[in-house]
CSV table of C-alpha atoms and ligand atoms in Angstrom, one decimal:
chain,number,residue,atom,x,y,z
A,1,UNK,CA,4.3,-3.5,18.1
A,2,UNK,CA,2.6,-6.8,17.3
A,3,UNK,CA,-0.7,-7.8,18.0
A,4,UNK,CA,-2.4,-11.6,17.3
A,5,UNK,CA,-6.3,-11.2,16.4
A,6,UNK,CA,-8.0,-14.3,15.0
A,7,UNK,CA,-10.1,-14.0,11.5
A,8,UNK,CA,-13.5,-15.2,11.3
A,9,UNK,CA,-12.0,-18.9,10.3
A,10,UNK,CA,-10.1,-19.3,13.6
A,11,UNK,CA,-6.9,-18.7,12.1
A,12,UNK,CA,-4.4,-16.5,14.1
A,13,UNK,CA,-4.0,-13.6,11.9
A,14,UNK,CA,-1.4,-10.5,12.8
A,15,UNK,CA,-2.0,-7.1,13.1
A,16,UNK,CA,0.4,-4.1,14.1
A,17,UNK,CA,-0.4,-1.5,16.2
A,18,UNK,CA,-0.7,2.5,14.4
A,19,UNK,CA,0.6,5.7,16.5
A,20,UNK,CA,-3.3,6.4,17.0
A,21,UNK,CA,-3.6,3.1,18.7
A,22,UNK,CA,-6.0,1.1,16.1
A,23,UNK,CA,-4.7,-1.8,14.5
A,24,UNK,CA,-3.9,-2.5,11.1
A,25,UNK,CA,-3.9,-6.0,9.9
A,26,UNK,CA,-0.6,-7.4,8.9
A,27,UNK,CA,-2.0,-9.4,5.4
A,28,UNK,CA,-4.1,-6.8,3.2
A,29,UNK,CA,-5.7,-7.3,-0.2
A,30,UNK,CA,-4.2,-5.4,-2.9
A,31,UNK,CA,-6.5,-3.9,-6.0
A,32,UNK,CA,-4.6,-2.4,-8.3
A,33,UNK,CA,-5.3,-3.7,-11.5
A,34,UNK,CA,-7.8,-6.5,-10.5
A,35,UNK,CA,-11.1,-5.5,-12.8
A,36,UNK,CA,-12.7,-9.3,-12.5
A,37,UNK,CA,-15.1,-10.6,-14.8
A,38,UNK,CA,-16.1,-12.5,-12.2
A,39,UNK,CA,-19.6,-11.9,-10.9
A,40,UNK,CA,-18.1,-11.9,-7.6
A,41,UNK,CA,-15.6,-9.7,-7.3
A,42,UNK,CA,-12.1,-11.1,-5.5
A,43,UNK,CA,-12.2,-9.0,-2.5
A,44,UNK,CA,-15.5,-10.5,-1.5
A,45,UNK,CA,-14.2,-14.0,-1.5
A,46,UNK,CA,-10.7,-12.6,0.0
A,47,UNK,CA,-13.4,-11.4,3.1
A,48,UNK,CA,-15.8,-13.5,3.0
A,49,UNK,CA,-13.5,-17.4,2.3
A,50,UNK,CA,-10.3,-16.4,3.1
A,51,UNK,CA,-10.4,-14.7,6.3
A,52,UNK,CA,-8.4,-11.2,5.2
A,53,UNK,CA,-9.4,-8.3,6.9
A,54,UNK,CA,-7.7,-5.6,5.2
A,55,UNK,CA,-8.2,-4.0,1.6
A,56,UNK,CA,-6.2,-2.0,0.3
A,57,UNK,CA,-7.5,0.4,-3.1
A,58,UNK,CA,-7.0,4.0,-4.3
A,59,UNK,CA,-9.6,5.9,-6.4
A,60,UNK,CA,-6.7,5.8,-9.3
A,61,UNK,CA,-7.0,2.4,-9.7
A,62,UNK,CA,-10.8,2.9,-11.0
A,63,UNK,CA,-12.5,-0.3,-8.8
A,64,UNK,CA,-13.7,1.9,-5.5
A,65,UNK,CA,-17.5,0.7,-6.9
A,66,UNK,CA,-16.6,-2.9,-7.9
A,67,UNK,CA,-14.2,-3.4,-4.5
A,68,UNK,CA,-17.3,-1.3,-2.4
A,69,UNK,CA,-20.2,-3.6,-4.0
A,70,UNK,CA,-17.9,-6.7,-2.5
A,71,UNK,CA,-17.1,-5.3,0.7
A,72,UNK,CA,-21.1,-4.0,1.0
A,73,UNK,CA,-21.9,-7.7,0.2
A,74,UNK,CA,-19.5,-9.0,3.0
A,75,UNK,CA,-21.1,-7.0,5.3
A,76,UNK,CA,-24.7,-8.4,4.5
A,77,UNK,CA,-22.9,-11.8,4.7
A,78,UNK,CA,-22.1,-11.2,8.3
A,79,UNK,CA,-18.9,-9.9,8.5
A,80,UNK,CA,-18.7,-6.6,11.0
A,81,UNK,CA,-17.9,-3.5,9.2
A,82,UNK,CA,-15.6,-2.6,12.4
A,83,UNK,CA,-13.8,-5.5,11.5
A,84,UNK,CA,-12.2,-4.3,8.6
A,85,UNK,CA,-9.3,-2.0,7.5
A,86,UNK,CA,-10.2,-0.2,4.6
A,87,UNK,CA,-7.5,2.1,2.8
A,88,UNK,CA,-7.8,4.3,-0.4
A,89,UNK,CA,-5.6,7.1,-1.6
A,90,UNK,CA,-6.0,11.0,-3.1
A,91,UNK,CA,-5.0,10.9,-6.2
A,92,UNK,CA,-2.5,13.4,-7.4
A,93,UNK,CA,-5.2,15.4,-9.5
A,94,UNK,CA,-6.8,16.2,-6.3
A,95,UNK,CA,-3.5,17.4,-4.1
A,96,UNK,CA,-4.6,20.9,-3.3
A,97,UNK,CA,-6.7,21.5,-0.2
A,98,UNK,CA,-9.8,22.7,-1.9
A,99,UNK,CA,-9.9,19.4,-3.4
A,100,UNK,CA,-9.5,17.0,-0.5
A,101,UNK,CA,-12.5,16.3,0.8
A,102,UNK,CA,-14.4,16.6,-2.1
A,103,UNK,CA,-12.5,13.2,-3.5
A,104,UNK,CA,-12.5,11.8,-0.1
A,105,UNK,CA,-16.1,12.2,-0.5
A,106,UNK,CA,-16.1,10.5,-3.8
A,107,UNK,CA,-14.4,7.4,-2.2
A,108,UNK,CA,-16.8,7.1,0.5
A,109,UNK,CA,-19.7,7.2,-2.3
A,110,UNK,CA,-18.1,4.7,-4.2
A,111,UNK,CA,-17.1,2.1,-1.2
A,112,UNK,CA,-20.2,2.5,-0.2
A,113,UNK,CA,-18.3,3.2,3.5
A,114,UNK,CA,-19.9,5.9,5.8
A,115,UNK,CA,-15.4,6.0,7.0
A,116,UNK,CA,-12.2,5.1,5.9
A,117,UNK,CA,-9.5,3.4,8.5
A,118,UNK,CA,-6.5,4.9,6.0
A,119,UNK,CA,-6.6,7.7,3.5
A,120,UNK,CA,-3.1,8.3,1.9
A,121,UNK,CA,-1.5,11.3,-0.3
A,122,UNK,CA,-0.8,8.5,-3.4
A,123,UNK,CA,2.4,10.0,-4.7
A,124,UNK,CA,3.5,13.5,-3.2
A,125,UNK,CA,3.4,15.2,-7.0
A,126,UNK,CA,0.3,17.6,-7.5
A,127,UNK,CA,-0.3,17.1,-11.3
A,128,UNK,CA,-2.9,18.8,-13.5
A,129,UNK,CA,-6.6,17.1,-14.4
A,130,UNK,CA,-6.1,14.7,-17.1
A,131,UNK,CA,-2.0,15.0,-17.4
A,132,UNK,CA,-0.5,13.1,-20.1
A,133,UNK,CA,1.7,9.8,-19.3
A,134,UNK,CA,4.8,11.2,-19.4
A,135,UNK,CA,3.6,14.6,-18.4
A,136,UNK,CA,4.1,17.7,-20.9
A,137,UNK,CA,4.5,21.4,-19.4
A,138,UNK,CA,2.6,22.4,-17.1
A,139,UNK,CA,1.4,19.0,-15.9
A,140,UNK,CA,3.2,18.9,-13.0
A,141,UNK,CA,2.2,21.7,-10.3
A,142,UNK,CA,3.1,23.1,-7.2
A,143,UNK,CA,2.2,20.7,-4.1
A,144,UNK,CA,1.0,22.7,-1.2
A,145,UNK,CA,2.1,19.7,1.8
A,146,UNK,CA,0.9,22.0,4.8
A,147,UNK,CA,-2.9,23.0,3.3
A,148,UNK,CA,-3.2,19.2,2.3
A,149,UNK,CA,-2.3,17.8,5.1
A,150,UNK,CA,-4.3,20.5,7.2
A,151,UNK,CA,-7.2,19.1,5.3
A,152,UNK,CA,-6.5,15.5,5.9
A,153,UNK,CA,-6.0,16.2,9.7
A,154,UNK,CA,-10.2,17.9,9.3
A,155,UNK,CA,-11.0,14.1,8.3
A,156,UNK,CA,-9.9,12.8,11.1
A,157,UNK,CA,-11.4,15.2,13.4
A,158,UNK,CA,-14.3,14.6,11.6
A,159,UNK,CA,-14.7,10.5,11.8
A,160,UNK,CA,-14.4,10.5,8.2
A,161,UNK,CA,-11.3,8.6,8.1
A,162,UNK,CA,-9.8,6.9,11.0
A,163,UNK,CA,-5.8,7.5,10.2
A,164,UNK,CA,-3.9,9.5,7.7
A,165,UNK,CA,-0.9,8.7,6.4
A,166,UNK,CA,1.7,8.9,3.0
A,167,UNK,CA,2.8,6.8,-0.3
A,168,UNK,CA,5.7,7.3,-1.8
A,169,UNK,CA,8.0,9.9,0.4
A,170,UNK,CA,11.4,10.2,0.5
A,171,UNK,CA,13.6,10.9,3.8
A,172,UNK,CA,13.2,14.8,2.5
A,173,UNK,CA,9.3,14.9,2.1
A,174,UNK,CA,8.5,12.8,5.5
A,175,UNK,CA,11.0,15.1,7.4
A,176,UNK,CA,9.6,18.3,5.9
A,177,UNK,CA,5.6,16.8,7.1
A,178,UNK,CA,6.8,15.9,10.6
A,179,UNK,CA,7.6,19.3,10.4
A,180,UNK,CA,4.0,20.8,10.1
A,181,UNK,CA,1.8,17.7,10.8
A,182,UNK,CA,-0.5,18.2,14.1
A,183,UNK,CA,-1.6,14.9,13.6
A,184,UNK,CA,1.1,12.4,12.5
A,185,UNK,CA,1.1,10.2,9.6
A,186,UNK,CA,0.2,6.7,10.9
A,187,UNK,CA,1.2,4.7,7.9
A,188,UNK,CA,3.9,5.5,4.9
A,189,UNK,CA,3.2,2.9,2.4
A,190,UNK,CA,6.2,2.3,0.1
A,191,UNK,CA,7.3,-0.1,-2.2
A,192,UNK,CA,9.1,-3.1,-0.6
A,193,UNK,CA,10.3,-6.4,-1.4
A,194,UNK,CA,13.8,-8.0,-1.6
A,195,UNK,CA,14.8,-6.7,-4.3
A,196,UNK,CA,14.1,-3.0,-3.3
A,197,UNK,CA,14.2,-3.2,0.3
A,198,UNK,CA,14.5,0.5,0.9
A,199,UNK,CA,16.2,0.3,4.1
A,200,UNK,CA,16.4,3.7,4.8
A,201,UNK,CA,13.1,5.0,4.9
A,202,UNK,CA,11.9,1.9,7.0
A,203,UNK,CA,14.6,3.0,9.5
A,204,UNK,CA,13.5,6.6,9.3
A,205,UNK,CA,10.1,5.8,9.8
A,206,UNK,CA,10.6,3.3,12.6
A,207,UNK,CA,12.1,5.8,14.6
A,208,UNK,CA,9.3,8.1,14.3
A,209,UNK,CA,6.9,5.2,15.1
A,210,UNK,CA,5.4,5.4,11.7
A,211,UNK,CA,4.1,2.1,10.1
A,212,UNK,CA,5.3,0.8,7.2
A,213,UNK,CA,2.9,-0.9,4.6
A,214,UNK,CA,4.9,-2.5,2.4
A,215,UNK,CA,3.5,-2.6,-1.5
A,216,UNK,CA,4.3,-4.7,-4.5
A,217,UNK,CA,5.4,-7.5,-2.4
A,218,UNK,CA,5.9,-9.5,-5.0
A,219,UNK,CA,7.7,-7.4,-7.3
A,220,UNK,CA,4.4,-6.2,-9.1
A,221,UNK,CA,5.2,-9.0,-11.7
A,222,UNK,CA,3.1,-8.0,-14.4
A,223,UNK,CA,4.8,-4.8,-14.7
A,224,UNK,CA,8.2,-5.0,-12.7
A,225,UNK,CA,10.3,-7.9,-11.5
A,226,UNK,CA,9.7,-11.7,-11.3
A,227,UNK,CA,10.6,-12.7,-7.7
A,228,UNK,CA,8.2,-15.4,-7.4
A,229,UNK,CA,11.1,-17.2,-9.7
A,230,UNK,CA,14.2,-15.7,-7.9
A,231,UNK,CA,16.8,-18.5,-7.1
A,232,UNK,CA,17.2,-16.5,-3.6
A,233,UNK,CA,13.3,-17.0,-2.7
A,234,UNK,CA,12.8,-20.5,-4.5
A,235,UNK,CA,15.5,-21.8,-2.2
A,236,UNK,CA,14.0,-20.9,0.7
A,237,UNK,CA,10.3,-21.6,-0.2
A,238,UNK,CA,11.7,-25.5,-0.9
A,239,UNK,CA,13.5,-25.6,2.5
A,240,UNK,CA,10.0,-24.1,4.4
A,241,UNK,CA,7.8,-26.2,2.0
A,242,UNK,CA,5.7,-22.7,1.2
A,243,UNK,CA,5.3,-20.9,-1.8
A,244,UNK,CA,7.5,-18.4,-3.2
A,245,UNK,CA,4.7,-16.0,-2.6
A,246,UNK,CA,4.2,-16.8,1.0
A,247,UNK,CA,7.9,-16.1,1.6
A,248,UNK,CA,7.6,-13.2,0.2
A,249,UNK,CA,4.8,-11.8,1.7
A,250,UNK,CA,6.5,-13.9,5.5
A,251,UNK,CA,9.3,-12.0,4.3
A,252,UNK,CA,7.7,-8.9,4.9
A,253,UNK,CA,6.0,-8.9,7.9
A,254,UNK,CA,8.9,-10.4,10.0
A,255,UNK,CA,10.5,-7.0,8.9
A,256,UNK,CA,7.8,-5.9,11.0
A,257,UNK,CA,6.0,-3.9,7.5
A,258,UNK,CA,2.3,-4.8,6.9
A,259,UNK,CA,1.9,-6.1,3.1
A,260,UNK,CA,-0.8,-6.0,0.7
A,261,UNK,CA,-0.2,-8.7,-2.3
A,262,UNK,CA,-2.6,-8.5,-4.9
A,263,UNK,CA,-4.8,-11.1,-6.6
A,264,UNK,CA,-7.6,-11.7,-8.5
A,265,UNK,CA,-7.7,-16.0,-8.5
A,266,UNK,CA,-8.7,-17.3,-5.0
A,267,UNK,CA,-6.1,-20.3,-4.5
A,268,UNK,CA,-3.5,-17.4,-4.3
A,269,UNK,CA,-5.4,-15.4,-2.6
A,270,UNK,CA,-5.8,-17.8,0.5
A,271,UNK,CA,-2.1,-19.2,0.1
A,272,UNK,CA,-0.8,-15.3,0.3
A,273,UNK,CA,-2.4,-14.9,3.7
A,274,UNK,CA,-1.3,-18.2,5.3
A,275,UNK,CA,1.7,-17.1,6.5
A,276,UNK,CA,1.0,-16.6,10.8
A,277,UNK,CA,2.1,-20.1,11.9
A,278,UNK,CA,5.6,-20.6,10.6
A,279,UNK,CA,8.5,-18.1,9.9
A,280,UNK,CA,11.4,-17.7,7.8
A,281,UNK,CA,14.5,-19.0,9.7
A,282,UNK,CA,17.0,-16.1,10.5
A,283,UNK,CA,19.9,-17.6,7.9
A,284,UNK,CA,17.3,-17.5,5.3
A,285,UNK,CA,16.0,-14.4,6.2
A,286,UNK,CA,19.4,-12.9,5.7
A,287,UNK,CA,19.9,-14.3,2.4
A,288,UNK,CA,16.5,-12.6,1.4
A,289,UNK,CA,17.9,-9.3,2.9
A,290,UNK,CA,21.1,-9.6,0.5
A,291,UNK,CA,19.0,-10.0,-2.8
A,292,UNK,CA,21.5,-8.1,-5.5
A,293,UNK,CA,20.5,-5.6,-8.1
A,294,UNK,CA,18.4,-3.1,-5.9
A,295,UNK,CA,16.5,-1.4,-8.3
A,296,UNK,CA,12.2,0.3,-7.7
A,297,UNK,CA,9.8,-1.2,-10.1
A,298,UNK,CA,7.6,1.8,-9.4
A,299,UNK,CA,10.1,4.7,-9.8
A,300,UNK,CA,7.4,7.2,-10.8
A,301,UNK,CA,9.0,7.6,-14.2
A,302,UNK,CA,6.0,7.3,-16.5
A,303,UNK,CA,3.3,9.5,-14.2
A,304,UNK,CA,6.1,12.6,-13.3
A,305,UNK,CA,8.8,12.4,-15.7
A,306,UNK,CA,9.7,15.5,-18.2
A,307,UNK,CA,13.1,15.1,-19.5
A,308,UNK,CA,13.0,18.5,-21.3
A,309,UNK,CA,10.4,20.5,-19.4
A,310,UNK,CA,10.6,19.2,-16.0
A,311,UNK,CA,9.7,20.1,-13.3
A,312,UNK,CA,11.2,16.4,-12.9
A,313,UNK,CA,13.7,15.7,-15.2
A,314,UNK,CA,14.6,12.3,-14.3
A,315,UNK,CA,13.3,9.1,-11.6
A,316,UNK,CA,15.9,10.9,-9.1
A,317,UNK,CA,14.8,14.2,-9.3
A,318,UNK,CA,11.4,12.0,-8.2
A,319,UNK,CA,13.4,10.9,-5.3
A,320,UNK,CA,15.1,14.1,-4.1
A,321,UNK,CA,18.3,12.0,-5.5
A,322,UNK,CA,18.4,9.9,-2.2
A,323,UNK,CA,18.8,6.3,-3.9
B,401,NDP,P1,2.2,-7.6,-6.2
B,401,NDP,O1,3.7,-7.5,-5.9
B,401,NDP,O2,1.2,-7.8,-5.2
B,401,NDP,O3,2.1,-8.7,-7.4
B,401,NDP,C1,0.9,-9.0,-8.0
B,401,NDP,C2,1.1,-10.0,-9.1
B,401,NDP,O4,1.5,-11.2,-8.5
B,401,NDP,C3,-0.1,-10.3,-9.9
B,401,NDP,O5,0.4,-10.5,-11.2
B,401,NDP,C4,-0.6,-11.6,-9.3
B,401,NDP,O6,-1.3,-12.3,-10.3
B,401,NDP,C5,0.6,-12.3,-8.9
B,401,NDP,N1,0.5,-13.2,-7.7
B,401,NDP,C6,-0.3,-12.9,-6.6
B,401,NDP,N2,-0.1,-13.9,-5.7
B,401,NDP,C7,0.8,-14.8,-6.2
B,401,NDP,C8,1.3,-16.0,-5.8
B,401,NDP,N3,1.0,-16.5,-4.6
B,401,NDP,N4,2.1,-16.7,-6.6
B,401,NDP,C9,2.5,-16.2,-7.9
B,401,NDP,N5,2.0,-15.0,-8.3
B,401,NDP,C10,1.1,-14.3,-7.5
B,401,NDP,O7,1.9,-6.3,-7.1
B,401,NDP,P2,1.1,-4.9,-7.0
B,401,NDP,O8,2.0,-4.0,-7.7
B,401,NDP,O9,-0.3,-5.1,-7.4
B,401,NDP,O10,1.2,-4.5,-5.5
B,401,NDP,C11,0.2,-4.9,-4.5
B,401,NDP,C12,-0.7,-3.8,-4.1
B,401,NDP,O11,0.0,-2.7,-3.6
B,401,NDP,C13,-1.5,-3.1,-5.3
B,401,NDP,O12,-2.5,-4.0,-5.8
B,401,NDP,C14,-2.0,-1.9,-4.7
B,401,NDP,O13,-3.1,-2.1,-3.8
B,401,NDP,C15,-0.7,-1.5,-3.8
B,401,NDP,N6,0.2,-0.6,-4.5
B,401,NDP,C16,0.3,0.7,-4.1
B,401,NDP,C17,1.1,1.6,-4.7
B,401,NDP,C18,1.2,3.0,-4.2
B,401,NDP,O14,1.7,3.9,-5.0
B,401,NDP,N7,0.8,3.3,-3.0
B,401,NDP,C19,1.8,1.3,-6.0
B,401,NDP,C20,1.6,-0.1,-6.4
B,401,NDP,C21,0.9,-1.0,-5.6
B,401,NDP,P3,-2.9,-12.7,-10.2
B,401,NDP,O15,-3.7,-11.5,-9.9
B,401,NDP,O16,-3.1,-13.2,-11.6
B,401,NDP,O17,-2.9,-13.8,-9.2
């Protein structure tokens, strides 16, 4: 269900509401990837000048202290730490129980944050410290679901992190954890965009009132697919007088998915959120729902991948074969 809250600018901003009853902003700021040499990191300014409320990070991605520093310095600035919706993610290195808290712990440390609103299992693959990219033998371990998610559910019942929730399930995975979860997983985020729209598992996980955060929005261009330039998108964006990357990120949210674009340069950064007072027309949003050539940018290849020694042999083994 949708919410309106305002930002500190005034501007009516979207949230939707999580099975625990908090509320996650619909517009997040993404991190992978976005080491700045400015002095300022981007996620200040995305706080502090552009109104976003949301961040979204992982300890993988090596910036919790760069992306904490900023954060700590909107805070200072003003901003109220209750405010903001702050996810990270256990990495797979760290996917046995004994593990959990001692990397949630880490985060914390390193976002300078005393809670998280979101903590997420990254990928559901437990692989060994330091595991080559591809893996070799041995890289790639046994993932105990039921003792990590045990451990996750302790966080919560602990106020160390406000909502727990999944990256990178299929239909198999989620249905085994509904299984065994005592507290459900608010969020799955996944990648989505028109060109993997992965209908399936926002179906499955609207009918078990899970939120869907939708990642890669724009087709992760520097490693995956260049949407911002699709014919499909730049058509509409011309009719609505938006950018392609606002469509893409108004695209999103009107399938009722929060989205988390990244950037690094501030002119994007406050065009990526400005996307509350207009909509995509239905015809249009259609046509962005019928974007050929389906195909995942992040299909897990590279990370979990052992052609020879498995125990993943190929991107559908990743995906229990369900594309
Ligand atoms: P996005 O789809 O957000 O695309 C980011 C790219 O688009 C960057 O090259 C950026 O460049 C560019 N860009 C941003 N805004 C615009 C715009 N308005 N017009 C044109 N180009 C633009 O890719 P990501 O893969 O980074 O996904 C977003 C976030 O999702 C990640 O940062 C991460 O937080 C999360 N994620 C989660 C995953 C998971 O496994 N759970 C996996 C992958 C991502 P520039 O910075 O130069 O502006």
């Amino acid at each position: 269900m949708a919410q309106v809250t305002f930002t500190t600018h005034g501007e009516r901003m979207q949230s939707f509401k999580l099975l625990s009853g908090h509320a996650i902003p619909a517009v997040g700021l993404g991190t992978w990837k976005s080491t700045s040499p400015q002095a300022q990191h981007p996620v200040y300014s995305a706080i502090v000048e552009a109104g976003y409320r949301h961040v979204d990070t992982a300890a993988e991605y090596g910036v919790q202290e760069e992306v904490g520093l900023a954060i700590n310095r909107a805070i200072h600035a003003g901003v109220d730490r209750k405010s903001l919706f702050v996810t990270s993610k256990l990495w797979c290195a760290d996917l046995s129980p004994e593990r959990v808290r001692p990397a949630l712990e880490k985060s914390l440390r390193e976002l300078r944050l005393d809670y998280l609103d979101l903590y997420l299992i990254h990928w559901p693959f437990h692989l060994k410290e330091g595991a080559s990219k591809p893996p070799k033998q041995g890289d790639v371990m046994k993932f105990s679901m039921e003792g990590v998610w045990r451990e996750m559910e302790k966080l919560v019942k602990d106020n160390l992190v406000r909502d727990i929730g999944v990256c990178n399930f299929t239909l198999k995975k989620l249905s085994k954890l509904l299984g065994l979860a005592q507290i459900m997983p608010s969020v799955c985020q996944m990648e989505m965009h028109p060109g993997w729209r992965n209908d399936k598992m926002l179906e499955a996980c609207k009918k078990n009132g899970i939120h869907v955060t939708a990642y890669s929005p724009l087709g992760s261009q520097d490693h995956g697919r260049d949407l911002i330039h699709d014919p499909i998108v730049e058509k509409a964006a011309r009719k609505l007088n938006k950018s392609p990357g606002q469509v893409l990120v108004r695209w999103a949210i009107q399938r009722g998915t929060s989205t988390i674009p990244k950037s690094t340069h501030l002119d994007r950064i406050k065009e990526n959120i400005r996307v509350f007072e207009w909509e995509i027309p239905e015809e249009d949003f259609q046509a962005l729902c019928r974007v050929p050539d389906q195909k995942r940018v992040l299909d897990g290849e590279n990370l979990f991948v052992n052609k020879t020694d498995g125990p993943y042999k190929s991107v559908a083994d990743v995906w229990d074969h369900e594309d």
